[in-house]
Amino acid sequence: MISALTLGGVAVRRGGRLLFEGMNLSLGRGEAAALVGRNGAGKTSLLRAVAGLVGLEAGEIAFGEADPAQARAEGLHFLSHQDALKSARLAGEELEFWAGWFGGSAAALAAAVDRLELGRLLDLEVRRLSAGQRRRLTLARLLAAPRPLWLLDEPMSPLDADWRAAFGAIMAEHLAGGGLIVAAVHDPLPIPALKVEIAA
Amino acid sequence: MSLARLLRREASLAWGRGGGPLVALGFYAGAATLLPLAIGPEAGRLAAVAPGAAWVTLALASLLCLDRLFERDFEDGALDLLLLSPAPLELVCAVKCLGQWLATAAPLAVAAPVAAVALGAESRLAPLILVSALIGGLAFVFLGGIGAALSLGARRGGLLTAVIVLPLYVPPVIFGGGAIAAFASGLPWLPGFALLAAYAASAVALGPLAMAAACRNALS
């Protein structure tokens, strides 16, 4: 599966404006990168480009030996600030659907629910959840369907101090298991990470 | 299989809150009731236009739920995640349309013969109207999906969808309405019906390609 992530001379244009160019990055198994930059610098666009949702103006993105299309279809999780949760559906239904969509098993789902303490929330409608609870529900996808590359867009922002620490531990375990993480952040990540500055 | 899961989710989303099929059925009943008020209560005149009126109203009612087909998934990021799976986007679009058909077009198809007979059509027409509405509904949903995907991200997307889609609804309205009218007057109705089915089949085959391309364009 995905053993590395390499960006060579990547440039992304959005709405006629060149966000950044000449972006280079090389990550191996067990490594994390923290994307920092001002609002609107293009952190989210870079994550979307890695996920294949946005085309590149120049440069290339490689996933080690893996075929890019297959790597994107089976090897990465993309967690954006849009959490893809339907407010009228039950939290449990939504989690179960997405875990299954990404190819997760029932056992992994149960473990994720335990780890993120979602048990009591599953039979609530998504609209009843707080921002932090919604975020934990989306984080559960990462554990319920194991995939090597995590693309995280400000994963910490709605979490309280305890859950920030807990998610730090989850990320550290993912890296220890040979995973890769690219996270767009404003505050420093609680794990050792390569700092990548995005500026126009 | 995750596509079966997606079909269940789509059908329940279309069926669920906001009243999906009930609103469409309500619109359908309302529009069908307006007709005799405009044309006048003369039974003979109403009976003559009843099947055609039921058929056109069906096309309009099936427009109603289209804006929900991609718009919500586009806004809440679900469309991004649907792309990050081994299932091709074309298949995802087809499954979404199928879910929409099950949840709204099928109930509307059941209402179509009821409306036609209530307006005074002969009851022997009801089975043909039902089957035509089921098949025509497929064409309406899969063509409507193209319009819904093309108008993603546009302000007042629902109205834009209707304007894009209505011209595409012309052939099924002609073929379906023609087949029912021919059957009513004892003429050969099979050619019109076969053309309707062929048009629906090509909509099912080609619609998802156009929808997927439009979705990719909206996301990038």
Coordinates of C-alpha atoms in Angstrom, one line a residue:
Chain A
M1 CA 0.0 0.0 0.0
I2 CA 1.1 3.6 0.5
S3 CA 4.7 3.6 1.7
A4 CA 5.6 7.2 1.0
L5 CA 4.2 10.5 -0.1
T6 CA 6.3 12.8 -2.4
L7 CA 5.3 16.2 -3.7
G8 CA 7.6 17.6 -6.3
G9 CA 7.2 21.2 -7.4
V10 CA 3.5 21.3 -6.8
A11 CA 1.6 24.4 -7.7
V12 CA -2.2 24.9 -7.2
R13 CA -4.4 27.5 -8.7
R14 CA -7.8 28.2 -7.3
G15 CA -10.3 30.7 -8.8
G16 CA -7.7 32.2 -11.1
R17 CA -5.3 32.8 -8.3
L18 CA -2.0 30.9 -7.9
L19 CA -2.0 29.9 -4.2
F20 CA 1.5 28.5 -4.1
E21 CA 4.1 27.0 -6.3
G22 CA 7.3 24.9 -6.1
M23 CA 5.9 23.0 -3.1
N24 CA 8.2 20.0 -2.2
L25 CA 7.5 17.4 0.5
S26 CA 8.8 13.9 1.2
L27 CA 7.2 11.7 3.8
G28 CA 8.0 8.1 4.7
R29 CA 6.3 5.6 6.9
G30 CA 5.9 6.8 10.4
E31 CA 6.4 10.4 9.5
A32 CA 4.0 13.4 9.9
A33 CA 4.0 16.8 8.3
A34 CA 2.3 19.9 9.8
L35 CA 1.2 22.4 7.2
V36 CA 1.3 25.9 8.6
G37 CA 0.4 29.2 6.9
R38 CA -2.0 32.1 7.1
N39 CA -5.7 31.9 6.5
G40 CA -6.2 31.4 2.8
A41 CA -2.6 30.4 2.1
G42 CA -3.8 27.2 0.5
K43 CA -3.4 24.5 3.3
T44 CA -6.8 23.0 2.6
S45 CA -6.2 23.2 -1.2
L46 CA -2.9 21.3 -0.8
L47 CA -4.7 18.5 1.1
R48 CA -7.4 18.4 -1.5
A49 CA -4.8 18.2 -4.2
V50 CA -3.1 15.2 -2.4
A51 CA -6.6 13.6 -2.2
G52 CA -7.0 14.1 -5.9
L53 CA -10.0 16.4 -5.5
V54 CA -8.3 19.4 -7.0
G55 CA -6.1 19.4 -10.1
L56 CA -2.5 20.5 -10.1
E57 CA -1.3 23.6 -12.0
A58 CA 2.2 22.1 -12.1
G59 CA 4.3 19.4 -10.4
E60 CA 3.5 15.9 -9.3
I61 CA 2.3 13.9 -6.4
A62 CA 3.4 10.3 -5.9
F63 CA 2.4 7.7 -3.3
G64 CA 5.6 5.6 -3.2
E65 CA 5.2 2.6 -5.5
A66 CA 1.4 2.7 -5.4
D67 CA -0.7 3.7 -8.4
P68 CA -2.1 7.1 -7.5
A69 CA -5.7 6.3 -8.4
Q70 CA -5.7 3.2 -6.3
A71 CA -3.8 4.9 -3.5
R72 CA -6.5 7.6 -3.3
A73 CA -9.3 5.1 -3.6
E74 CA -8.1 2.7 -0.9
G75 CA -5.2 4.3 1.0
L76 CA -6.1 7.6 2.4
H77 CA -8.5 9.3 4.7
F78 CA -9.4 13.0 4.1
L79 CA -10.8 14.8 7.1
S80 CA -11.9 18.3 6.3
H81 CA -13.9 20.9 8.2
Q82 CA -16.9 19.7 6.2
D83 CA -17.7 16.6 8.1
A84 CA -20.1 14.9 5.7
L85 CA -22.6 14.2 8.5
K86 CA -26.3 14.6 7.7
S87 CA -27.8 16.4 10.6
A88 CA -31.1 14.5 10.5
R89 CA -29.6 11.1 10.6
L90 CA -28.5 9.2 13.8
A91 CA -24.8 9.5 14.7
G92 CA -24.6 5.7 14.7
E93 CA -26.1 5.3 11.2
E94 CA -23.7 7.9 9.8
L95 CA -20.6 6.4 11.4
E96 CA -21.6 2.9 10.3
F97 CA -22.2 4.0 6.7
W98 CA -18.9 5.8 6.4
A99 CA -16.9 3.1 8.1
G100 CA -18.4 0.6 5.7
W101 CA -17.9 2.9 2.7
F102 CA -14.2 3.0 3.5
G103 CA -14.0 -0.7 3.9
G104 CA -13.9 -1.0 7.7
S105 CA -14.8 -4.1 9.7
A106 CA -17.5 -4.4 12.4
A107 CA -14.8 -5.2 15.0
A108 CA -12.7 -2.1 14.1
L109 CA -15.9 0.0 14.2
A110 CA -16.7 -1.2 17.8
A111 CA -13.1 -0.5 18.8
A112 CA -13.2 3.0 17.4
V113 CA -16.5 3.7 19.2
D114 CA -14.9 2.5 22.5
R115 CA -11.7 4.5 21.9
L116 CA -13.5 7.8 21.2
E117 CA -16.2 7.1 23.8
L118 CA -19.0 7.5 21.3
G119 CA -21.3 4.7 22.8
R120 CA -23.8 7.1 24.4
L121 CA -23.9 9.4 21.3
L122 CA -24.8 6.8 18.7
D123 CA -28.5 6.9 19.1
L124 CA -28.7 10.7 19.0
E125 CA -29.4 12.7 15.8
V126 CA -26.3 14.3 14.5
R127 CA -27.9 17.8 15.0
R128 CA -27.9 17.2 18.8
L129 CA -24.1 16.8 18.9
S130 CA -21.7 19.5 19.9
A131 CA -18.9 20.6 17.6
G132 CA -16.4 18.5 19.6
Q133 CA -18.6 15.5 19.6
R134 CA -19.1 15.7 15.8
R135 CA -15.4 15.9 15.4
R136 CA -14.9 12.7 17.5
L137 CA -17.5 11.0 15.3
T138 CA -15.5 11.9 12.2
L139 CA -12.2 10.9 13.9
A140 CA -13.8 7.5 14.5
R141 CA -13.7 6.9 10.7
L142 CA -9.9 6.9 10.9
L143 CA -9.9 4.1 13.3
A144 CA -12.9 2.2 12.0
A145 CA -11.4 1.8 8.5
P146 CA -7.6 1.6 8.8
R147 CA -5.9 3.4 5.9
P148 CA -2.2 4.4 5.9
L149 CA -2.3 8.1 4.9
W150 CA -4.3 10.6 7.0
L151 CA -5.0 14.0 5.5
L152 CA -6.3 16.1 8.4
D153 CA -7.6 19.7 8.1
E154 CA -7.3 21.4 11.5
P155 CA -8.3 18.2 13.3
M156 CA -7.8 19.6 16.8
S157 CA -9.8 22.8 16.5
P158 CA -13.1 21.8 18.1
L159 CA -11.6 19.4 20.6
D160 CA -11.2 20.1 24.3
A161 CA -7.8 19.7 26.1
D162 CA -8.4 16.1 27.1
W163 CA -9.5 15.0 23.7
R164 CA -6.6 16.9 22.0
A165 CA -4.2 14.8 24.2
A166 CA -6.2 11.7 23.4
F167 CA -6.1 12.3 19.7
G168 CA -2.4 13.1 19.9
A169 CA -1.9 9.6 21.3
I170 CA -4.0 8.1 18.5
M171 CA -1.9 9.9 15.9
A172 CA 1.3 8.7 17.6
E173 CA 0.0 5.1 17.5
H174 CA -0.9 5.5 13.8
L175 CA 2.7 6.7 13.1
A176 CA 4.2 3.9 15.2
G177 CA 2.2 1.5 13.1
G178 CA 3.8 2.8 9.9
G179 CA 1.1 5.3 8.9
L180 CA 1.6 8.8 7.4
I181 CA 0.0 12.0 8.5
V182 CA -0.3 15.4 6.8
A183 CA -2.2 17.9 8.9
A184 CA -3.0 21.5 8.3
V185 CA -2.8 23.3 11.7
H186 CA -2.6 26.6 13.4
D187 CA -1.4 25.2 16.8
P188 CA 1.6 22.9 17.0
L189 CA 0.7 19.2 16.7
P190 CA 1.3 17.1 19.9
I191 CA 3.5 14.7 17.9
P192 CA 6.9 15.2 16.2
A193 CA 6.1 16.5 12.8
L194 CA 8.0 18.1 9.9
K195 CA 6.9 21.8 9.7
V196 CA 6.0 22.9 6.2
E197 CA 5.3 26.6 5.6
I198 CA 2.9 27.4 2.9
A199 CA 3.2 31.0 1.6
A200 CA 2.5 32.6 -1.7
Chain B
M1 CA -21.2 -4.4 -0.5
S2 CA -20.8 -0.7 0.0
L3 CA -23.0 0.2 -3.0
A4 CA -26.0 -1.5 -1.5
R5 CA -25.2 0.4 1.7
L6 CA -25.2 3.6 -0.4
L7 CA -28.5 2.8 -2.0
R8 CA -30.1 2.3 1.4
R9 CA -28.7 5.6 2.6
E10 CA -29.8 7.5 -0.5
A11 CA -33.3 6.1 -0.4
S12 CA -33.7 6.8 3.3
L13 CA -32.3 10.4 2.9
A14 CA -34.7 11.1 0.0
W15 CA -37.5 9.5 2.0
G16 CA -36.6 11.1 5.3
R17 CA -36.9 14.5 6.9
G18 CA -38.3 17.3 4.7
G19 CA -41.0 15.0 3.6
G20 CA -39.3 14.0 0.2
P21 CA -42.0 11.9 -1.5
L22 CA -44.9 13.4 0.5
V23 CA -44.1 16.9 -0.6
A24 CA -43.8 15.7 -4.2
L25 CA -47.1 13.8 -3.9
G26 CA -48.7 16.9 -2.4
F27 CA -47.5 19.0 -5.3
Y28 CA -48.8 16.4 -7.7
A29 CA -52.2 16.3 -6.1
G30 CA -52.4 20.1 -6.0
A31 CA -51.4 20.5 -9.6
A32 CA -53.8 17.8 -10.7
T33 CA -56.6 19.5 -8.8
L34 CA -55.9 22.9 -10.3
L35 CA -56.5 21.5 -13.8
P36 CA -60.3 21.0 -13.7
L37 CA -60.6 24.4 -12.1
A38 CA -58.9 25.9 -15.2
I39 CA -60.4 23.7 -17.9
G40 CA -63.9 23.6 -16.4
P41 CA -65.9 20.8 -14.9
E42 CA -67.3 19.3 -18.2
A43 CA -66.6 15.6 -17.8
G44 CA -66.0 14.9 -21.5
R45 CA -63.5 17.6 -21.9
L46 CA -61.6 16.6 -18.7
A47 CA -61.6 12.9 -19.6
A48 CA -60.0 13.7 -22.9
V49 CA -57.0 15.5 -21.4
A50 CA -56.8 13.5 -18.2
P51 CA -54.0 11.0 -19.1
G52 CA -51.9 13.7 -20.8
A53 CA -52.4 16.0 -17.8
A54 CA -51.4 13.3 -15.3
W55 CA -48.3 12.6 -17.4
V56 CA -47.1 16.2 -17.7
T57 CA -47.8 16.9 -14.0
L58 CA -45.7 13.8 -13.2
A59 CA -42.7 15.3 -15.1
L60 CA -43.1 18.6 -13.2
A61 CA -43.4 16.9 -9.8
S62 CA -40.3 14.8 -10.4
L63 CA -38.4 18.0 -10.9
L64 CA -39.1 19.0 -7.3
C65 CA -36.7 16.6 -5.5
L66 CA -33.8 17.0 -7.8
D67 CA -32.0 19.8 -6.1
R68 CA -31.5 17.5 -3.1
L69 CA -29.8 14.9 -5.1
F70 CA -26.2 16.3 -5.1
E71 CA -26.5 19.7 -3.5
R72 CA -26.4 18.5 0.2
D73 CA -23.6 16.1 -0.4
F74 CA -21.7 18.8 -2.2
E75 CA -22.1 21.2 0.6
D76 CA -21.3 19.0 3.6
G77 CA -18.3 17.3 2.0
A78 CA -19.9 13.9 1.5
L79 CA -19.2 14.1 -2.2
D80 CA -15.5 14.3 -1.5
L81 CA -15.6 11.2 0.5
L82 CA -17.7 9.3 -2.0
L83 CA -14.9 9.9 -4.4
L84 CA -12.3 8.4 -2.1
S85 CA -13.4 4.8 -2.6
P86 CA -12.8 2.0 -5.2
A87 CA -16.3 2.5 -6.5
P88 CA -16.2 4.7 -9.7
L89 CA -18.1 8.0 -9.4
E90 CA -20.3 7.1 -12.3
L91 CA -21.6 4.1 -10.4
V92 CA -22.1 6.3 -7.3
C93 CA -24.2 8.7 -9.3
A94 CA -26.2 5.9 -10.8
V95 CA -26.9 4.5 -7.3
K96 CA -27.9 7.9 -6.0
C97 CA -30.4 8.3 -8.9
L98 CA -31.7 4.8 -8.3
G99 CA -32.3 5.7 -4.6
Q100 CA -34.1 8.8 -5.7
W101 CA -36.2 6.8 -8.0
L102 CA -37.2 4.3 -5.3
A103 CA -38.0 6.9 -2.8
T104 CA -39.8 9.5 -4.9
A105 CA -40.4 8.5 -8.5
A106 CA -42.0 5.2 -7.6
P107 CA -44.6 6.7 -5.2
L108 CA -45.3 9.4 -7.8
A109 CA -45.8 6.6 -10.5
V110 CA -48.4 5.0 -8.2
A111 CA -50.2 8.3 -7.9
A112 CA -50.2 8.9 -11.6
P113 CA -53.0 6.5 -12.6
V114 CA -55.0 7.6 -9.5
A115 CA -54.8 11.2 -10.6
A116 CA -55.7 10.3 -14.2
V117 CA -58.7 8.3 -13.2
A118 CA -59.8 10.9 -10.8
L119 CA -59.8 13.4 -13.6
G120 CA -62.0 11.2 -15.6
A121 CA -59.8 8.9 -17.6
E122 CA -61.1 5.4 -18.3
S123 CA -59.9 2.9 -15.6
R124 CA -58.7 0.5 -18.3
L125 CA -55.8 3.0 -19.0
A126 CA -54.5 2.8 -15.4
P127 CA -52.1 -0.2 -15.8
L128 CA -50.4 1.4 -18.9
I129 CA -50.2 4.7 -17.1
L130 CA -48.6 3.1 -14.1
V131 CA -46.0 1.2 -16.1
S132 CA -45.2 4.2 -18.3
A133 CA -44.8 6.3 -15.2
L134 CA -42.4 3.8 -13.6
I135 CA -40.3 3.7 -16.8
G136 CA -40.6 7.4 -17.5
G137 CA -39.7 8.1 -13.9
L138 CA -36.3 6.4 -14.5
A139 CA -35.7 8.8 -17.5
F140 CA -36.9 11.8 -15.4
V141 CA -34.5 11.0 -12.5
F142 CA -31.4 10.1 -14.6
L143 CA -31.8 13.1 -16.8
G144 CA -32.7 15.3 -13.9
G145 CA -29.5 14.2 -12.2
I146 CA -27.5 15.7 -15.0
G147 CA -29.1 19.1 -14.4
A148 CA -28.7 18.8 -10.7
A149 CA -25.0 18.0 -11.1
L150 CA -24.4 20.8 -13.6
S151 CA -26.0 23.4 -11.4
L152 CA -23.9 22.4 -8.3
G153 CA -22.6 25.5 -6.6
A154 CA -24.8 27.9 -8.5
R155 CA -27.1 30.2 -6.6
R156 CA -30.8 29.2 -6.9
G157 CA -29.5 25.9 -8.3
G158 CA -33.0 24.4 -8.2
L159 CA -34.4 26.8 -10.8
L160 CA -31.3 26.4 -13.0
T161 CA -31.8 22.6 -12.7
A162 CA -35.4 22.9 -14.0
V163 CA -34.3 25.1 -16.9
I164 CA -31.6 22.7 -17.9
V165 CA -33.7 19.6 -17.5
L166 CA -37.1 20.5 -19.0
P167 CA -35.9 20.3 -22.7
L168 CA -34.6 16.8 -22.0
Y169 CA -38.0 15.9 -20.6
V170 CA -39.7 16.6 -24.0
P171 CA -39.1 13.2 -25.6
P172 CA -40.4 11.1 -22.7
V173 CA -43.4 13.3 -22.4
I174 CA -44.1 12.9 -26.2
F175 CA -43.5 9.2 -26.2
G176 CA -45.3 8.4 -23.0
G177 CA -48.2 10.7 -23.6
G178 CA -48.5 9.5 -27.2
A179 CA -48.5 5.8 -26.2
I180 CA -51.3 6.4 -23.6
A181 CA -53.4 8.5 -26.1
A182 CA -53.0 5.8 -28.8
F183 CA -54.0 3.1 -26.3
A184 CA -57.1 5.1 -25.3
S185 CA -58.3 5.4 -28.8
G186 CA -57.5 1.8 -29.8
L187 CA -54.6 2.6 -32.0
P188 CA -51.2 0.8 -31.9
W189 CA -49.5 2.1 -28.7
L190 CA -46.5 -0.2 -28.6
P191 CA -44.2 1.9 -30.7
G192 CA -44.5 5.0 -28.5
F193 CA -44.1 2.8 -25.4
A194 CA -41.0 1.1 -26.9
L195 CA -39.5 4.6 -27.7
L196 CA -40.2 5.7 -24.1
A197 CA -38.4 2.6 -22.7
A198 CA -35.5 3.1 -25.1
Y199 CA -35.1 6.7 -24.1
A200 CA -35.2 5.7 -20.4
A201 CA -32.6 3.0 -21.1
S202 CA -30.2 5.4 -22.8
A203 CA -30.8 8.0 -20.0
V204 CA -29.8 5.3 -17.4
A205 CA -26.7 4.4 -19.5
L206 CA -25.4 7.8 -20.4
G207 CA -26.7 10.0 -17.5
P208 CA -24.2 8.8 -14.9
L209 CA -21.3 9.6 -17.2
A210 CA -22.5 13.2 -17.5
M211 CA -23.3 13.5 -13.8
A212 CA -19.9 12.2 -12.7
A213 CA -18.1 14.6 -15.1
A214 CA -20.2 17.5 -13.8
C215 CA -19.5 16.5 -10.1
R216 CA -15.8 16.3 -10.7
N217 CA -15.9 19.7 -12.4
A218 CA -17.8 21.2 -9.5
L219 CA -15.4 19.8 -6.9
S220 CA -12.2 20.8 -8.6

